[in-house]
Short mmCIF file of C-alpha atoms in Angstrom, two decimals:
data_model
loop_
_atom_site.label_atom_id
_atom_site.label_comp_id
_atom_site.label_asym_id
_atom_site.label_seq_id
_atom_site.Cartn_x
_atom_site.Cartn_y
_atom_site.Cartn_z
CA UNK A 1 0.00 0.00 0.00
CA UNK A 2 1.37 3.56 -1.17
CA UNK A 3 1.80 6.26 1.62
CA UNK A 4 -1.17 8.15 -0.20
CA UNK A 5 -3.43 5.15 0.44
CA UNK A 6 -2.01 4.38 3.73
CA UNK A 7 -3.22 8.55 4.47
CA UNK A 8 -6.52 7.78 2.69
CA UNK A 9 -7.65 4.57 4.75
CA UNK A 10 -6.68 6.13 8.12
CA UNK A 11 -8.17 9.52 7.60
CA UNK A 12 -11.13 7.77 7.12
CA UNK A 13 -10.72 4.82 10.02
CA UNK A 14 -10.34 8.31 12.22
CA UNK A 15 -13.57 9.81 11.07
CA UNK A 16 -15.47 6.69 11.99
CA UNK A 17 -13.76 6.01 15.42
CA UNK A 18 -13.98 9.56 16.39
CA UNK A 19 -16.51 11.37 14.30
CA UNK A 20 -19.50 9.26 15.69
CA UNK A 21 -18.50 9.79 19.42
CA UNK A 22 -19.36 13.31 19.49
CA UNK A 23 -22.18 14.96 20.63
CA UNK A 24 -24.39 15.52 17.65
CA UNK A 25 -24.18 19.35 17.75
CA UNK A 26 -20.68 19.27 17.77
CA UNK A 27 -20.69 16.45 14.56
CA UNK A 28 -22.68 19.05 12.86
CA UNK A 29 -20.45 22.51 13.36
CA UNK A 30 -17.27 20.09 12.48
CA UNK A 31 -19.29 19.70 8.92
CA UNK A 32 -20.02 23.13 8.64
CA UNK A 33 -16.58 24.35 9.22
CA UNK A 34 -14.47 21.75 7.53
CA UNK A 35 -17.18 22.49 4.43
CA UNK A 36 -16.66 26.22 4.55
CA UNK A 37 -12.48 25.48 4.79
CA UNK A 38 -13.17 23.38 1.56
CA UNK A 39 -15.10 25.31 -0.10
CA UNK A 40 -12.70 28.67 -0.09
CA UNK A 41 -9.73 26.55 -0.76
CA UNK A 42 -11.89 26.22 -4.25
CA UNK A 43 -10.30 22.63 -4.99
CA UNK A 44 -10.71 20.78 -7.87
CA UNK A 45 -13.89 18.98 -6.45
CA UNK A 46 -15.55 22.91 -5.51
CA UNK A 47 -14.88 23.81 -8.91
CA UNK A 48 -16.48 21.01 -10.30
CA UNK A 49 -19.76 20.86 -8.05
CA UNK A 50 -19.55 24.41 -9.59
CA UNK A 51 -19.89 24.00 -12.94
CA UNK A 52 -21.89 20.89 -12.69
CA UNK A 53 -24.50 22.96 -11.04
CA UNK A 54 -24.43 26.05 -13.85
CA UNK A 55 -26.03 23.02 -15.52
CA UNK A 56 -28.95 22.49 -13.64
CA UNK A 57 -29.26 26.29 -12.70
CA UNK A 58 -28.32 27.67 -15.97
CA UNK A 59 -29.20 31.19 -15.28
CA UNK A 60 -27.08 31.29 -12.38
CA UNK A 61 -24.70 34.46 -12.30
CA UNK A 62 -21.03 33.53 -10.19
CA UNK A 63 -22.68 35.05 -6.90
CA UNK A 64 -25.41 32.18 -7.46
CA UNK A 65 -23.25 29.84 -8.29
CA UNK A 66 -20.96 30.54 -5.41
CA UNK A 67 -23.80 30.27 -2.70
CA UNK A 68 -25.10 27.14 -4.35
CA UNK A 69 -21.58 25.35 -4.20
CA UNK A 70 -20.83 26.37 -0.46
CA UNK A 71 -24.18 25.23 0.31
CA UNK A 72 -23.16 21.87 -1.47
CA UNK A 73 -20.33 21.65 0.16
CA UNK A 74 -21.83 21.87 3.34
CA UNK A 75 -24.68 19.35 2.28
CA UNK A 76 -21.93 16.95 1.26
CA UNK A 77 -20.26 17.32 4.57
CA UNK A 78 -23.37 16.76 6.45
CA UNK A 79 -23.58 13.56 4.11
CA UNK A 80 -20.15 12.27 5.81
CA UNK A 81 -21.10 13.72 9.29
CA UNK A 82 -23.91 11.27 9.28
CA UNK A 83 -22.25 8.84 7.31
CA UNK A 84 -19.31 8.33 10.23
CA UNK A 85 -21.81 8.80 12.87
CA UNK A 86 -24.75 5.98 11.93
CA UNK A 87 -23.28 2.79 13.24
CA UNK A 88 -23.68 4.13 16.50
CA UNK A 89 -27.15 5.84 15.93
CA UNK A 90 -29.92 4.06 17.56
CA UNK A 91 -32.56 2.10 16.51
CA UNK A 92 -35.14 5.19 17.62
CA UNK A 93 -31.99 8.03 15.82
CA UNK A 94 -32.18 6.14 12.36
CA UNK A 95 -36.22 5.70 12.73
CA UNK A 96 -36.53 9.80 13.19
CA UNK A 97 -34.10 10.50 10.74
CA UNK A 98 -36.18 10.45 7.29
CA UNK A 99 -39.20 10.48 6.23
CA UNK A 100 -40.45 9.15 3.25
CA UNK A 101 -43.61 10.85 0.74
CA UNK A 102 -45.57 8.35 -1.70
CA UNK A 103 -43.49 5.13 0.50
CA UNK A 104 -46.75 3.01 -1.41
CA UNK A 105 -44.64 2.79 -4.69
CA UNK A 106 -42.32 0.54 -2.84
CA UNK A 107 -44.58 -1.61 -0.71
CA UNK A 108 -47.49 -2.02 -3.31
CA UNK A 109 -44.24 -3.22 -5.79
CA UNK A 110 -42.66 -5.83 -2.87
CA UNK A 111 -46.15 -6.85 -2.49
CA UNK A 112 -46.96 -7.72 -5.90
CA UNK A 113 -43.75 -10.33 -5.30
CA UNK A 114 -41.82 -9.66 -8.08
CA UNK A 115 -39.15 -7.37 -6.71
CA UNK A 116 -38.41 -3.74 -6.66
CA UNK A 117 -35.52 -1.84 -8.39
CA UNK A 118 -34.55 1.80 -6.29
CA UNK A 119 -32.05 3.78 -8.43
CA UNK A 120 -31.28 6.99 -6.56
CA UNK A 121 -28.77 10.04 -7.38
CA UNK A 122 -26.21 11.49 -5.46
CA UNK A 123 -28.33 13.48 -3.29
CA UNK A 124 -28.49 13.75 0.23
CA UNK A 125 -27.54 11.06 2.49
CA UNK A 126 -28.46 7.61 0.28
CA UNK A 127 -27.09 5.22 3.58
CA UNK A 128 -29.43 6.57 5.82
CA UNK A 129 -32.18 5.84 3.66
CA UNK A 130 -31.15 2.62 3.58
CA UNK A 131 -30.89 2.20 7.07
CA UNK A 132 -34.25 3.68 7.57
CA UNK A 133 -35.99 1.03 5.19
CA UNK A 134 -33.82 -1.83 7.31
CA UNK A 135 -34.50 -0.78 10.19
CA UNK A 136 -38.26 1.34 10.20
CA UNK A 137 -39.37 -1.00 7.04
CA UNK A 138 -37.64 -4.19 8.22
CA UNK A 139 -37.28 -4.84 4.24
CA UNK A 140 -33.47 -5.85 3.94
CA UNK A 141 -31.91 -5.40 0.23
CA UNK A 142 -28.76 -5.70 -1.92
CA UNK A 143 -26.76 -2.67 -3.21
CA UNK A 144 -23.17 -2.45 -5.27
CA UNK A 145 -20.77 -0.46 -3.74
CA UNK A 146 -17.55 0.87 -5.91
CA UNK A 147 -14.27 -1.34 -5.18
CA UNK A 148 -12.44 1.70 -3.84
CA UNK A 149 -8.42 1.92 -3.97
CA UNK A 150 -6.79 0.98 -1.10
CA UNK A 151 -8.43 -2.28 -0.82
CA UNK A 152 -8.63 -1.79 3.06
CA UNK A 153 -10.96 1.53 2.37
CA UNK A 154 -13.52 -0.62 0.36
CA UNK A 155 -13.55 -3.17 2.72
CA UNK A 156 -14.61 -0.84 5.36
CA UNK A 157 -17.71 0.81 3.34
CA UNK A 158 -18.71 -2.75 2.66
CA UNK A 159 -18.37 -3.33 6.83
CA UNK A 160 -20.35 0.16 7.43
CA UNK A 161 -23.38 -1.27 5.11
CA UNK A 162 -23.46 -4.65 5.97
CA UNK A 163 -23.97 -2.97 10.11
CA UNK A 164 -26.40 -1.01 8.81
CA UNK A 165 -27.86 -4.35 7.38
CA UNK A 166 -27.31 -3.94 3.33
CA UNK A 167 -25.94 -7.14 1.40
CA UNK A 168 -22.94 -5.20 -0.42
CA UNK A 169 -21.61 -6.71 -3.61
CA UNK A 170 -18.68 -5.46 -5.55
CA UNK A 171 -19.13 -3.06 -8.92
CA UNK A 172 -16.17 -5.35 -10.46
CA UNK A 173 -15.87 -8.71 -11.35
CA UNK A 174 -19.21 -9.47 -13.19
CA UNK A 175 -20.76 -11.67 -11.18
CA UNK A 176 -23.13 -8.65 -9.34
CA UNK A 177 -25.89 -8.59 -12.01
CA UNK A 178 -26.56 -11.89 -11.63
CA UNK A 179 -26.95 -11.88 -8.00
CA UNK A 180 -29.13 -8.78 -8.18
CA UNK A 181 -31.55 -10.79 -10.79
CA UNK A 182 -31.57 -13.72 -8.18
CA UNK A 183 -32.81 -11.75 -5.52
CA UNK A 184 -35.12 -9.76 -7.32
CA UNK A 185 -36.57 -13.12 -8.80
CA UNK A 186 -37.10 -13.96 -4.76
CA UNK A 187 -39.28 -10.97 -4.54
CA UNK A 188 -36.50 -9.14 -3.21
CA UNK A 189 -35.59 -5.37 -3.34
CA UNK A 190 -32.27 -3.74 -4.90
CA UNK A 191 -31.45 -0.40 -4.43
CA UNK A 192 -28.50 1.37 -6.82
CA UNK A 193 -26.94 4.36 -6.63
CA UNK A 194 -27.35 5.29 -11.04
CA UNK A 195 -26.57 8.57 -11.78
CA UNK A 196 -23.03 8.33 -12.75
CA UNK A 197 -21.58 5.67 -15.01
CA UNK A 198 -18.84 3.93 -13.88
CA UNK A 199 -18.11 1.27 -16.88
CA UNK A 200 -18.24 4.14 -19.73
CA UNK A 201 -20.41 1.48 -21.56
CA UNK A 202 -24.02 3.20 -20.20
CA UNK A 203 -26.72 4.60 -21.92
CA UNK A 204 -26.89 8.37 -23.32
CA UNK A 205 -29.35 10.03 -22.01
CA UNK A 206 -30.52 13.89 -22.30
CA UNK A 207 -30.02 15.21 -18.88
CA UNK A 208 -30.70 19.50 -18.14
CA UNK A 209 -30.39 20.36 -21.77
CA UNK A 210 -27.00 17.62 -22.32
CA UNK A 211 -25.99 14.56 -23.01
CA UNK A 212 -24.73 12.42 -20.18
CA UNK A 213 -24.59 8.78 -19.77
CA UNK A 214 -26.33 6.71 -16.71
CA UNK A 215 -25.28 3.01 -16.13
CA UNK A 216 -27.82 0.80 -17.67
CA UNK A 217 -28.34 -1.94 -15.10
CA UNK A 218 -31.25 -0.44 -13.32
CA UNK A 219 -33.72 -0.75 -16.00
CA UNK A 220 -31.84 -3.95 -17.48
CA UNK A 221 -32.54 -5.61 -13.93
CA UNK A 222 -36.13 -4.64 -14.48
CA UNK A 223 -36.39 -6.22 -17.72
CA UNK A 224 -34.65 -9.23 -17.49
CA UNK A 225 -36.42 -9.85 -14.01
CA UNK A 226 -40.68 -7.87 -14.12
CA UNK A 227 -39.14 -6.03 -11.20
CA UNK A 228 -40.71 -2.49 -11.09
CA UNK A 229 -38.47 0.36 -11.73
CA UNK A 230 -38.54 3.02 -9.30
CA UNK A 231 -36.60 6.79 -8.72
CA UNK A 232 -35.83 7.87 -5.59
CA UNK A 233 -35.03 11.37 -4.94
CA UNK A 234 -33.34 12.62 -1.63
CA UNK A 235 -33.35 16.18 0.29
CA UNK A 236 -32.13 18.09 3.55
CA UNK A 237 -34.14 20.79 4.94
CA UNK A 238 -33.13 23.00 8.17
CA UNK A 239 -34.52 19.93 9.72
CA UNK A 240 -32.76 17.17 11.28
CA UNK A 241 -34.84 14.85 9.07
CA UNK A 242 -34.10 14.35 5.49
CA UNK A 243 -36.84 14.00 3.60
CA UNK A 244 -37.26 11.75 0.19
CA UNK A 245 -39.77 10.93 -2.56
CA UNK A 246 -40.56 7.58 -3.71
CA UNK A 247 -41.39 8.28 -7.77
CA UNK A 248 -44.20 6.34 -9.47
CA UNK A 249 -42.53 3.29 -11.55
CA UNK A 250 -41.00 3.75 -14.77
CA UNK A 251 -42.99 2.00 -17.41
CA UNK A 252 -41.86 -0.65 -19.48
CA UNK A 253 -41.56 0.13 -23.71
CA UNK A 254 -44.52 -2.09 -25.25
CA UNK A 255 -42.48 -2.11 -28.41
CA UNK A 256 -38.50 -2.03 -29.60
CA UNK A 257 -35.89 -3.75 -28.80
CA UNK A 258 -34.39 -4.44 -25.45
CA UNK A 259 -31.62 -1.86 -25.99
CA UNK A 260 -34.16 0.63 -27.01
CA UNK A 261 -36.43 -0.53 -23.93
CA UNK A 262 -33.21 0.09 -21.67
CA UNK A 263 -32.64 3.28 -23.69
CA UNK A 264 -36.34 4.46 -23.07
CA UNK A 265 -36.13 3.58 -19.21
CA UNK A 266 -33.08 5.09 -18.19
CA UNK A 267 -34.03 8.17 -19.85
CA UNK A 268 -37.23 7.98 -17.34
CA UNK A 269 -35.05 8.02 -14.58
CA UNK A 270 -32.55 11.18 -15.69
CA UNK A 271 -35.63 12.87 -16.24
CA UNK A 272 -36.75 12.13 -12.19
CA UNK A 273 -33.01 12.58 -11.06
CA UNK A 274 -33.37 16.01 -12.90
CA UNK A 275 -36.34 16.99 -11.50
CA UNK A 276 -35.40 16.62 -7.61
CA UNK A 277 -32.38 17.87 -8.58
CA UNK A 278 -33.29 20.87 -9.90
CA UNK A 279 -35.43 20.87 -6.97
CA UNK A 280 -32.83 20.67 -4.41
CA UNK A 281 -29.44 21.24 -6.33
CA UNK A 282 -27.50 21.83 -3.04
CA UNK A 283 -27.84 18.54 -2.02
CA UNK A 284 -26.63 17.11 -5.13
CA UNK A 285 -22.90 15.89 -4.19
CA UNK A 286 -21.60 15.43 -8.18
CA UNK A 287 -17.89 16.61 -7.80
CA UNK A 288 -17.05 14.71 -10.68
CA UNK A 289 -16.88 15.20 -14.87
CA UNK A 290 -20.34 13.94 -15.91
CA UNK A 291 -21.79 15.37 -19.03
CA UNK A 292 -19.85 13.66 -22.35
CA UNK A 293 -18.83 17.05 -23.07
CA UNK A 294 -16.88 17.52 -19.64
CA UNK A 295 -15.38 13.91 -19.99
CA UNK A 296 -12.17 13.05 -21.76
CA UNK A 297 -12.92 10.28 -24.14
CA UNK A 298 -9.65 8.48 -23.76
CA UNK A 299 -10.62 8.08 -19.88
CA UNK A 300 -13.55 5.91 -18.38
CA UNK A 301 -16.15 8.14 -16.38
CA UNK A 302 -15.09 7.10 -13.14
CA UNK A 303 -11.32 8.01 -13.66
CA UNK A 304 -11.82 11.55 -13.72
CA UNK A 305 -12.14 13.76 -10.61
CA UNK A 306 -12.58 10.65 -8.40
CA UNK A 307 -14.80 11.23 -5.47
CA UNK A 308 -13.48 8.47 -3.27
CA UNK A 309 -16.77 6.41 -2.01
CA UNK A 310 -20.58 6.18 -3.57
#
């Protein structure tokens, strides 16, 4: 292991051992402030969050802008805050901590006993709404996680979601579609992380006004399997509680072929992305290239401006 990963793997071992130990209060000006350092350092990651958001608020002037990517910053911190701090919420904590609009989506779809596909964006804080449907729902599901660099880093998200009671399976190696069919065959429920492709091989889509391109496996899962499809959109508020939608399923193409079905569906789900996006673009933690036009072709989407965990 490099001295850079060595740095990497126990910078985040410390936020986990010591993060979740303080008082909550305290957890949450740490955020702020080590946001607000970040953010007028204006790294490569501020920068980026910038310009990614002069796409989805294109009338934005550079004050705009500015507020918009402090306030990112600060809901991306917040994100880790509560990130290093859940394994030791309680039961009662993780129970008060979201609340969910149109939840029927997802129940009527695990009742029908076919499965359920969530695909979610990067907004807000995606663990803790999967430790609120674990632990308030009782509904345990499978998610991919992105085999991170050191080796000891990734093991320790997949540790962090498996305690929070997530079967974690490993972007690489091939073998994770077929396990997600398998349990979505058993009636079981997937949820994915599919705004950002991370095999350059996904489908275009038109996303605020530009081409982008979304991993396909969300909708392929649904196909192969009669799951139902469904977006998920997350949000802070001055609340403690983060609050998240439940989208009505995407449809199924009654005609084409099953790459224009896939085509067809993942659009569906840019198009919900976009709109709680636009809704709440603060809480949208892309510091990374995503639009084709950002991207250098000779590189894979996830090479560039690396974010570290998703």
């Amino acid at each position: 292991m490099s001295a850079r990963d060595r740095l990497t793997d126990g910078l985040y071992g410390v936020g986990w051992s010591t993060v979740k130990k303080l008082p909550e209060p305290a957890a949450v000006r740490l955020g702020r402030a080590v946001a607000d350092v970040a953010w007028k350092q204006r790294g490569t990651g501020v920068r980026r969050l910038e310009s990614n958001y002069a796409r989805v608020v294109p009338d934005a002037g550079p004050e705009r802008l500015a507020a918009l990517s402090r306030a990112g910053m600060r809901s991306y911190l917040r994100y880790w805050m509560e990130s290093f701090r859940l394994p030791a919420w309680s039961t009662e904590r993780i129970r008060a901590g979201f609340a969910a609009e149109d939840l029927h989506h997802l129940t009527d779809g695990l009742d029908e006993g076919k499965g359920v596909v969530l695909a979610l964006p990067h907004l807000a804080n995606w663990d803790l709404a999967g430790a609120w449907v674990t632990t308030e729902l009782g509904i345990p599901f499978t998610t991919v996680a992105e085999r991170l660099q050191p080796e000891t880093l990734y093991d320790r998200f997949v540790a962090y979601r498996e305690g929070l009671g997530m079967e974690v399976l490993p972007h690489s190696g091939g073998t994770a579609f077929g396990t997600l069919a398998r349990r979505l065959r058993d009636g079981g429920l997937v949820c994915l992380v599919a705004d950002r492709d991370l095999s350059a091989s996904g489908v275009e889509v038109d996303f605020f006004g530009e081409t982008a391109r979304m991993p396909a496996g969300p909708a392929l899962l649904a196909l192969q399997t009669g799951a139902r499809l469904l977006p998920v959109t997350l949000w802070y508020d001055e609340s403690p509680v983060m609050k998240g939608r439940v989208h009505p399923p995407v449809a199924v193409p009654e005609s084409g072929t099953r790459a224009e079905k896939t085509s067809v569906m993942t659009q569906a789900l840019a198009d919900a992305f976009a709109t709680g996006i636009a809704d709440h673009p603060e809480d949208w933690h892309m510091l990374q290239r995503l639009w084709l036009k950002d991207l250098d072709p000779a590189k894979a989407p996830a090479a560039a401006d690396g974010r570290g965990a998703s």
